[in-house]
XYZ file of C-alpha atoms in Angstrom:
605
model
C -73.910 117.080 -123.838
C -76.715 116.020 -125.960
C -76.552 117.845 -129.452
C -79.691 117.816 -131.399
C -80.524 117.129 -135.240
C -80.385 119.791 -137.086
C -83.868 119.100 -138.396
C -85.026 118.654 -135.152
C -84.419 122.238 -134.614
C -85.897 123.865 -137.609
C -89.556 121.770 -136.797
C -89.148 123.174 -133.003
C -89.027 126.443 -134.636
C -91.792 125.843 -136.698
C -94.299 124.662 -133.878
C -93.034 127.852 -132.179
C -94.330 129.954 -135.344
C -97.655 128.708 -134.372
C -97.870 129.623 -130.826
C -96.096 133.151 -131.437
C -98.966 135.801 -131.577
C -96.501 137.968 -133.686
C -96.306 135.008 -136.307
C -100.812 134.050 -136.024
C -102.341 133.454 -138.956
C -106.050 134.827 -139.235
C -109.125 132.381 -138.156
C -109.544 129.455 -140.571
C -106.036 129.642 -141.985
C -103.148 127.369 -141.156
C -99.457 126.960 -141.582
C -98.608 124.426 -144.531
C -97.631 121.160 -143.136
C -93.615 120.424 -143.044
C -91.945 118.730 -146.284
C -91.480 115.296 -145.828
C -87.945 115.660 -146.654
C -87.486 117.420 -142.746
C -89.934 115.027 -141.147
C -88.906 111.819 -142.603
C -85.425 111.947 -142.076
C -85.766 112.979 -138.399
C -87.888 110.193 -137.785
C -85.721 107.259 -139.452
C -82.098 108.339 -138.560
C -81.568 108.685 -135.315
C -79.653 112.160 -133.659
C -76.063 111.603 -133.362
C -75.241 112.420 -129.464
C -71.816 112.763 -127.909
C -71.202 112.801 -124.169
C -68.809 114.701 -122.360
C -66.116 112.807 -120.280
C -66.920 114.692 -117.289
C -70.493 114.101 -116.712
C -69.269 110.264 -115.804
C -68.893 109.567 -112.343
C -67.309 107.259 -110.286
C -69.089 104.726 -108.360
C -68.699 105.059 -104.049
C -66.446 102.207 -104.125
C -63.989 103.578 -106.690
C -63.760 106.743 -104.838
C -63.198 105.462 -101.557
C -61.420 102.326 -101.903
C -57.987 104.663 -101.189
C -58.690 104.469 -97.441
C -58.232 100.689 -97.133
C -55.345 100.856 -99.768
C -53.910 103.618 -97.627
C -53.831 101.023 -94.790
C -52.565 97.843 -96.137
C -49.322 99.980 -97.878
C -48.638 101.224 -94.052
C -49.309 97.950 -92.943
C -46.712 96.453 -95.445
C -44.313 99.504 -95.074
C -43.929 98.246 -91.285
C -43.868 94.476 -91.926
C -41.000 95.578 -94.560
C -38.894 97.560 -92.375
C -38.982 94.793 -89.517
C -38.012 92.347 -91.798
C -35.373 94.614 -93.239
C -33.578 94.886 -90.207
C -33.558 91.235 -88.967
C -32.305 90.214 -92.561
C -29.400 92.844 -92.514
C -28.594 92.842 -88.868
C -28.257 89.085 -89.164
C -25.884 89.669 -91.852
C -22.965 90.473 -90.138
C -20.627 88.415 -87.459
C -20.339 90.812 -84.654
C -24.135 91.950 -84.397
C -26.167 89.183 -81.915
C -29.000 88.692 -84.154
C -28.412 85.037 -85.679
C -29.990 83.185 -88.550
C -32.455 81.328 -86.736
C -34.065 84.685 -86.129
C -34.794 85.554 -89.220
C -36.063 82.331 -89.741
C -38.624 82.850 -86.804
C -39.824 85.494 -88.520
C -40.512 84.216 -92.020
C -41.928 81.201 -90.416
C -44.719 83.271 -88.764
C -45.307 85.473 -91.409
C -45.765 82.709 -93.808
C -47.791 80.716 -91.876
C -50.093 83.799 -91.197
C -50.438 84.235 -95.011
C -51.223 80.620 -95.482
C -54.356 80.932 -93.042
C -55.344 84.190 -95.089
C -55.063 81.785 -98.426
C -57.432 79.397 -97.130
C -60.158 82.299 -95.922
C -59.889 84.095 -99.252
C -60.489 80.223 -100.969
C -62.947 79.152 -98.669
C -64.443 82.450 -97.512
C -64.155 85.582 -99.913
C -64.186 84.045 -103.444
C -67.660 81.883 -102.582
C -69.543 84.995 -101.666
C -72.739 86.006 -103.976
C -71.187 88.946 -106.002
C -67.528 88.511 -105.034
C -66.059 88.209 -108.385
C -67.911 90.136 -110.665
C -64.801 90.922 -113.219
C -61.642 89.375 -113.939
C -58.835 91.778 -115.109
C -57.520 90.079 -118.951
C -54.577 91.512 -118.452
C -53.620 90.215 -115.561
C -51.438 86.853 -114.661
C -51.254 85.721 -118.247
C -50.137 81.938 -119.102
C -46.838 82.639 -119.914
C -46.251 84.198 -116.375
C -48.386 81.457 -114.545
C -46.339 79.253 -116.173
C -43.171 80.640 -115.600
C -44.301 80.743 -111.498
C -44.838 77.217 -111.821
C -41.712 76.424 -113.156
C -39.687 78.460 -110.247
C -41.845 76.925 -107.675
C -40.709 73.644 -109.000
C -37.634 74.532 -108.091
C -37.731 76.136 -105.411
C -39.344 73.075 -103.926
C -36.417 70.753 -105.031
C -34.098 73.600 -102.860
C -36.230 73.168 -100.027
C -35.520 69.301 -100.044
C -32.012 70.206 -100.084
C -32.163 72.094 -97.184
C -34.328 69.747 -95.030
C -31.510 67.094 -96.036
C -29.032 69.402 -95.082
C -30.149 70.408 -91.870
C -31.146 67.234 -90.823
C -27.585 65.643 -91.542
C -26.922 67.134 -88.219
C -30.130 67.352 -86.542
C -28.164 66.560 -83.047
C -26.554 70.090 -82.831
C -29.082 72.199 -84.862
C -32.186 74.294 -83.701
C -35.464 72.942 -84.369
C -36.534 76.089 -86.592
C -33.847 75.661 -89.083
C -35.497 72.284 -89.980
C -38.798 73.752 -89.873
C -38.333 76.739 -91.825
C -37.912 74.452 -94.963
C -40.673 72.612 -94.534
C -43.100 75.797 -94.231
C -41.734 77.327 -96.874
C -42.337 74.235 -98.834
C -46.097 74.327 -98.082
C -46.118 78.399 -98.659
C -45.056 77.720 -102.308
C -47.651 75.442 -103.310
C -50.148 76.559 -101.798
C -49.478 80.329 -103.154
C -48.783 78.745 -106.414
C -52.203 77.517 -106.631
C -53.893 80.418 -104.923
C -52.040 82.859 -107.958
C -52.945 80.290 -110.676
C -56.442 80.607 -110.138
C -57.101 83.909 -108.447
C -54.328 86.352 -110.540
C -57.341 88.171 -112.597
C -59.904 88.528 -110.012
C -61.168 91.855 -108.965
C -62.860 91.169 -105.698
C -66.111 93.287 -104.602
C -66.450 92.000 -101.026
C -64.235 91.951 -97.630
C -62.479 94.722 -99.477
C -60.176 95.687 -96.305
C -59.324 92.673 -95.328
C -58.546 91.497 -99.009
C -56.218 93.982 -99.286
C -54.511 93.697 -96.328
C -53.667 89.919 -96.744
C -52.423 90.337 -100.344
C -50.257 93.167 -98.970
C -49.007 90.360 -95.934
C -48.039 88.094 -99.021
C -46.541 90.392 -100.796
C -44.386 91.565 -97.974
C -43.230 88.316 -96.821
C -42.606 87.374 -100.540
C -40.335 90.457 -100.438
C -39.064 89.109 -97.042
C -38.104 85.531 -98.261
C -36.321 87.155 -100.847
C -34.134 89.724 -99.278
C -33.354 86.738 -97.348
C -32.619 84.594 -100.066
C -29.948 87.441 -101.548
C -28.348 88.324 -98.752
C -27.626 84.157 -97.854
C -26.733 83.859 -101.721
C -24.405 86.962 -101.893
C -22.831 86.237 -98.878
C -21.923 82.430 -99.695
C -20.405 84.147 -102.993
C -18.331 86.708 -101.210
C -17.268 83.896 -99.253
C -16.228 81.553 -101.923
C -14.325 84.102 -103.608
C -11.916 85.882 -100.532
C -11.788 82.748 -97.990
C -8.746 81.528 -99.743
C -6.946 85.431 -100.031
C -8.162 87.151 -96.807
C -9.588 86.658 -93.502
C -10.590 90.107 -93.154
C -13.889 88.905 -94.870
C -15.315 87.378 -91.685
C -16.401 90.246 -90.362
C -18.601 90.515 -93.172
C -20.434 87.468 -93.224
C -23.357 86.477 -92.569
C -24.554 83.849 -90.157
C -26.486 82.199 -92.690
C -23.752 81.837 -94.960
C -21.279 80.902 -92.052
C -23.961 79.372 -89.398
C -23.204 80.599 -86.291
C -23.195 76.752 -85.009
C -20.434 75.961 -87.723
C -17.552 75.274 -85.478
C -19.990 72.478 -84.581
C -21.907 71.177 -86.914
C -20.241 70.382 -89.605
C -20.748 68.267 -93.149
C -19.158 64.847 -92.504
C -20.625 63.012 -94.830
C -20.673 63.081 -98.994
C -24.131 63.463 -99.041
C -24.428 66.315 -96.827
C -22.122 68.344 -98.799
C -24.580 67.275 -101.848
C -27.543 68.545 -100.141
C -25.302 72.176 -99.129
C -23.975 72.728 -102.628
C -27.450 71.739 -104.056
C -29.773 74.745 -102.258
C -27.520 77.244 -102.883
C -27.319 76.103 -106.545
C -30.675 76.560 -106.692
C -31.446 80.089 -105.045
C -31.549 81.957 -108.149
C -34.560 80.150 -109.241
C -35.868 80.699 -105.814
C -35.257 84.298 -105.708
C -37.367 84.726 -109.283
C -39.897 82.801 -107.475
C -40.475 85.323 -104.317
C -40.337 88.348 -107.050
C -42.616 87.000 -109.720
C -45.326 85.644 -106.453
C -44.604 89.859 -105.669
C -45.598 91.295 -109.335
C -48.976 89.068 -109.732
C -50.078 89.507 -105.869
C -49.526 93.740 -106.338
C -51.752 93.279 -109.484
C -54.086 92.008 -107.453
C -53.846 94.170 -104.637
C -54.572 96.995 -107.693
C -57.536 95.304 -108.960
C -59.552 95.133 -105.146
C -62.586 96.973 -105.556
C -61.822 98.008 -109.408
C -65.200 97.991 -111.429
C -64.142 97.164 -115.260
C -66.476 99.193 -117.991
C -67.004 96.391 -120.205
C -67.097 98.765 -122.970
C -64.144 100.685 -122.270
C -62.278 97.373 -121.451
C -61.395 95.859 -124.658
C -60.767 92.539 -124.096
C -58.486 90.309 -126.693
C -56.755 86.598 -126.277
C -53.553 86.878 -127.841
C -52.572 83.676 -129.091
C -49.364 81.951 -128.325
C -47.839 80.730 -132.030
C -43.921 80.711 -131.967
C -43.435 79.819 -135.318
C -45.988 80.917 -137.330
C -44.960 83.646 -140.025
C -41.183 84.141 -138.685
C -38.286 83.727 -140.846
C -36.496 81.562 -137.604
C -33.199 84.514 -138.310
C -34.191 85.682 -134.604
C -34.275 82.401 -133.156
C -31.468 80.958 -134.924
C -29.229 83.982 -133.584
C -30.429 83.787 -130.241
C -29.831 80.061 -129.686
C -26.350 80.865 -130.967
C -26.116 83.205 -128.381
C -27.409 81.251 -125.671
C -25.143 78.240 -126.673
C -22.010 80.540 -126.945
C -22.704 81.544 -123.492
C -23.459 78.676 -122.031
C -19.927 77.651 -123.156
C -18.250 81.078 -122.542
C -19.356 80.890 -118.446
C -18.238 76.725 -118.545
C -14.906 78.113 -119.452
C -14.954 80.948 -116.933
C -15.948 79.228 -113.857
C -13.221 76.528 -114.908
C -11.003 78.773 -115.526
C -11.468 81.301 -112.454
C -12.141 78.810 -109.395
C -9.805 76.108 -110.178
C -6.459 77.444 -111.567
C -4.598 80.002 -109.330
C -2.295 80.794 -112.085
C -3.456 84.628 -112.869
C -2.694 84.185 -116.545
C -5.553 81.404 -116.933
C -7.731 84.288 -115.250
C -7.059 86.771 -117.079
C -7.646 84.909 -120.177
C -10.990 84.307 -118.549
C -11.938 87.219 -118.261
C -10.784 88.833 -121.354
C -13.379 85.948 -122.635
C -16.143 87.064 -120.824
C -16.000 90.386 -121.941
C -15.288 90.286 -125.233
C -18.655 87.851 -125.400
C -20.469 90.186 -123.456
C -19.632 93.170 -125.409
C -20.513 91.577 -128.883
C -23.834 90.688 -127.247
C -24.703 93.404 -125.814
C -23.485 95.614 -128.757
C -26.109 93.290 -131.364
C -28.484 93.569 -128.536
C -28.232 97.291 -129.235
C -28.645 97.511 -132.623
C -31.393 95.444 -132.426
C -33.039 97.442 -130.147
C -32.220 100.811 -132.290
C -33.579 98.794 -135.549
C -36.674 98.153 -133.369
C -37.710 101.184 -132.172
C -37.255 102.376 -135.822
C -39.657 100.091 -136.853
C -42.185 101.481 -134.348
C -42.159 104.493 -136.324
C -44.080 103.167 -138.761
C -46.205 100.646 -137.342
C -50.018 101.716 -137.879
C -50.912 100.401 -134.610
C -53.004 102.442 -132.446
C -51.641 102.775 -128.565
C -53.235 101.382 -125.787
C -54.656 103.919 -123.397
C -56.658 101.629 -121.173
C -56.078 101.391 -117.571
C -53.565 98.361 -116.797
C -52.082 97.898 -113.774
C -50.233 94.742 -114.779
C -48.543 97.429 -117.668
C -47.703 100.251 -114.923
C -46.302 97.680 -113.106
C -43.526 95.951 -116.006
C -42.778 99.071 -116.571
C -41.925 100.316 -113.164
C -40.353 97.167 -112.541
C -38.166 97.409 -115.884
C -37.182 100.940 -115.083
C -36.020 100.117 -111.139
C -34.316 97.068 -112.248
C -32.616 98.182 -114.475
C -30.967 101.106 -111.944
C -29.243 98.164 -109.952
C -26.879 97.633 -113.215
C -26.392 101.084 -113.772
C -24.990 101.958 -110.189
C -22.678 98.716 -110.593
C -21.259 100.419 -114.264
C -20.797 103.862 -113.213
C -19.281 102.780 -110.553
C -17.198 100.500 -112.518
C -16.080 103.284 -115.168
C -15.496 105.825 -112.915
C -12.564 103.366 -111.595
C -11.459 102.638 -114.328
C -10.948 106.165 -115.888
C -9.387 107.383 -112.575
C -7.188 103.905 -111.988
C -3.751 104.427 -113.861
C -3.827 100.838 -115.366
C -4.379 101.216 -118.641
C -4.204 97.540 -119.504
C -6.509 95.124 -122.237
C -8.662 94.193 -119.058
C -9.314 97.763 -118.282
C -10.237 98.955 -121.528
C -12.418 95.662 -122.342
C -14.143 96.684 -118.363
C -14.499 100.116 -119.893
C -16.459 99.128 -122.940
C -18.422 96.560 -121.099
C -19.617 98.915 -118.260
C -20.474 101.428 -121.534
C -22.455 98.544 -123.462
C -24.498 97.555 -120.354
C -25.831 101.285 -119.842
C -26.466 101.433 -123.619
C -28.462 98.258 -124.246
C -30.171 98.422 -120.745
C -31.577 102.144 -122.372
C -32.508 100.956 -125.402
C -34.320 97.740 -124.689
C -36.449 99.515 -122.331
C -37.606 101.984 -125.135
C -38.273 99.127 -126.990
C -40.271 96.926 -124.547
C -42.239 99.890 -123.381
C -43.290 101.004 -126.594
C -44.343 97.639 -127.711
C -46.160 96.866 -124.353
C -48.127 100.148 -125.211
C -49.307 99.100 -128.722
C -52.792 97.854 -129.537
C -52.088 93.835 -130.362
C -53.043 93.592 -134.446
C -56.124 91.198 -133.346
C -57.926 94.044 -131.888
C -56.929 96.399 -134.342
C -58.177 94.159 -137.228
C -61.622 93.394 -135.818
C -61.829 97.190 -135.176
C -61.106 97.451 -139.012
C -63.623 94.708 -140.164
C -66.881 95.813 -138.630
C -66.590 99.807 -136.903
C -64.446 101.008 -139.721
C -66.629 100.788 -142.283
C -68.872 102.599 -140.466
C -66.855 105.848 -139.963
C -67.523 109.040 -141.620
C -70.985 107.320 -143.655
C -74.067 109.115 -144.105
C -77.569 107.645 -143.595
C -79.771 109.281 -146.008
C -83.550 108.439 -147.188
C -82.902 108.500 -150.624
C -86.968 108.456 -151.070
C -86.898 112.256 -149.859
C -83.700 113.635 -151.583
C -84.400 116.830 -153.507
C -81.764 118.978 -155.357
C -84.255 122.200 -154.653
C -87.603 122.726 -152.668
C -89.929 124.948 -155.058
C -92.250 127.887 -153.527
C -95.291 125.581 -154.093
C -93.514 123.187 -150.971
C -94.057 120.320 -153.049
C -90.822 117.835 -153.638
C -89.207 117.863 -156.980
C -86.431 116.069 -158.606
C -86.599 113.298 -156.173
C -84.658 109.925 -156.820
C -86.559 106.788 -157.417
C -86.225 103.959 -155.048
C -83.153 101.397 -156.058
C -84.263 98.437 -157.836
C -83.070 95.249 -155.777
C -80.330 93.898 -158.557
C -78.798 97.176 -157.025
C -79.469 96.540 -153.626
C -77.682 93.111 -154.592
C -74.745 94.407 -156.604
C -73.965 96.918 -153.731
C -73.758 94.171 -151.009
C -71.750 92.209 -153.539
C -69.397 95.444 -153.835
C -69.207 96.171 -150.354
C -68.628 92.319 -149.183
C -65.814 92.069 -151.267
C -62.460 92.352 -148.817
C -58.976 92.419 -149.577
C -56.688 89.370 -148.891
C -55.128 89.363 -145.544
C -51.386 90.898 -146.644
C -48.406 89.574 -144.296
C -47.091 92.709 -142.681
C -43.765 92.823 -142.537
C -43.432 95.331 -140.044
C -44.772 92.628 -137.581
C -42.321 89.859 -138.809
C -39.493 92.167 -138.128
C -40.528 93.196 -134.632
C -40.780 89.245 -133.919
C -37.783 88.352 -135.080
C -36.265 91.156 -132.613
C -38.057 89.878 -129.605
C -36.591 86.268 -130.251
C -33.362 87.351 -130.398
C -33.682 89.561 -126.905
C -35.186 86.796 -125.608
C -33.196 83.805 -125.409
C -30.368 86.658 -124.968
C -31.783 87.981 -121.726
C -31.559 84.400 -121.092
C -28.205 83.597 -121.108
C -27.689 87.347 -119.642
C -29.540 86.051 -116.859
C -27.747 82.245 -116.360
C -24.150 84.003 -115.989
C -24.384 86.269 -112.967
C -27.309 84.145 -111.666
C -24.907 80.835 -111.482
C -21.756 82.320 -110.045
C -20.102 84.457 -112.942
C -18.845 87.753 -110.655
C -16.085 89.297 -112.795
C -17.011 92.284 -110.715
C -14.894 90.361 -107.910
C -12.474 88.519 -110.016
C -11.399 91.680 -111.286
C -9.136 93.604 -108.991
C -9.417 96.633 -110.172
C -12.666 98.000 -108.628
C -11.719 95.968 -105.521
C -7.996 98.024 -105.235
C -10.076 101.390 -105.931
C -12.982 101.482 -103.512
C -12.029 98.509 -100.641
C -13.003 95.354 -100.483
C -15.730 96.304 -97.977
C -17.346 99.007 -100.147
C -17.306 96.963 -103.500
C -18.713 93.939 -101.737
C -21.710 96.178 -100.158
C -22.152 98.285 -103.875
C -22.184 94.882 -105.728
C -24.534 92.630 -103.305
C -27.050 95.167 -103.324
C -27.208 95.933 -107.070
C -26.363 93.068 -108.560
C -29.865 91.357 -107.398
C -31.577 93.879 -109.353
C -29.692 93.290 -112.343
C -30.204 89.865 -112.135
C -34.030 90.388 -111.903
C -33.872 92.808 -114.856
C -33.067 89.986 -117.323
C -35.838 87.628 -116.109
C -38.200 89.993 -115.991
C -37.029 91.437 -119.121
C -37.387 87.989 -120.887
C -41.472 87.824 -119.664
C -42.517 91.374 -121.440
C -40.412 90.510 -124.577
C -42.217 87.415 -124.669
C -45.635 89.767 -124.242
C -44.278 91.690 -126.656
C -43.979 88.926 -129.002
C -46.973 87.578 -129.012
C -48.445 91.651 -129.426
C -46.875 91.878 -132.386
């Protein structure tokens, strides 16, 4: 509400005196004029006004966008349940749902999404006033760059699939060749669509756009579920095929095709294609999740009206080696290279040697490396959280759908690794064996829980800090105005005598004094390098590279949960396989999403 100036209230009271009969003067006499000290400040100094936040009203579009959101959410729920039902049903040998049924559903969904994307690019986005605002936080360049990288590997995977299924086209159904072709086209079109439209806040065709985006999100999730199931069962089949035949009842027909007895690779190039596209599955899985996250932010921004004054736009400059001590990147590279060596030795020792002693040595080496790496990461995250206590940057409280999604994904994806760790802890504590591998497995599970917790705290707090560029701009031209009182120095007086004349007025300043004052105000202290920002950059770089190697290890074949027989014997093969196959994909996704979030924390520091 508006608050009038005090001098304005005095002047209104003086005017009231003239009209009030109780204070009416005799005829021929008038009230003395107000002193200039009470008049001139009100004429020269604007009144300071404050506006209550509850008086701000939302536009009709902002209020009634929940109806379209509800319909699109219901559409997505039904499609996800349908896709999940088909994928899970096709995962078991005894259920009469084949892998080509899943491929047919996914092909139809991708074709519909391709048609809608063309409609959006040609029709919706070209309409007048369609894109009035753009969300500066959505679709940063490093996220879109990662999407393009994963899209390239996904295209290579589709080429391998086409080559594999074409090797015995006489005994395969046509949908198995059509599916990778359509998927390749879908990846190309969707990547282009997200590259140019990730920041759009669409204001036309609201309901159609929301439903189209939800269909795109559902399609990516369905492709992700199919790829995760196919890869997980393939890994499980390669682990257990040589030891037991019981797993045959749990093998998915995409990993062991329904026509596997008829169609077998008879050439070396066919085997290369088959093994190649399985090794490229992690990139396709990450592509689907990255695209889903970007599409969800676009869906949240449909119909959104951004206040230009409240929505502070800051452009973060990516400078990798500026003002760093190279400690974080050197330690991170050491961890990355060491992890690659451990992974190679582990795969060779576990998969090629039948000697149990060799496998146990590989497991001990794997556990020791992970315990040391997780301990360093936990200590660094704790140090970063302590540094945040001394950070003078303000918290960013503006509406940011991208940041909200990042936090939700970090917390949700960590639940997968939490579940595996707690199941392992129960199995180790309840079992009777007390050997070195059991102790390392217990320590590894405890450190995994601690590292996820401390890292989430560090990343979430870093994402909610304002970037230093925005803080510097505020301090340079806004904070100089805060707390200052503008006074008309020509009318300042120490007292007002009874005669009404103003005495003791200060003479106007000379031009030299004004010039000197301006020179004093123009003095700026040189910008000091902040040690807190440097420390946070080093921490972010080290955590980023460490999360990369912790993503590579499980994504490309390291399965200590199956190589260590303790959990298998405690829970049983079917139950433990289901736990790992369901929870481990979330743990793998957590690492890659943490890499993207840490990169943003690094740039904002």
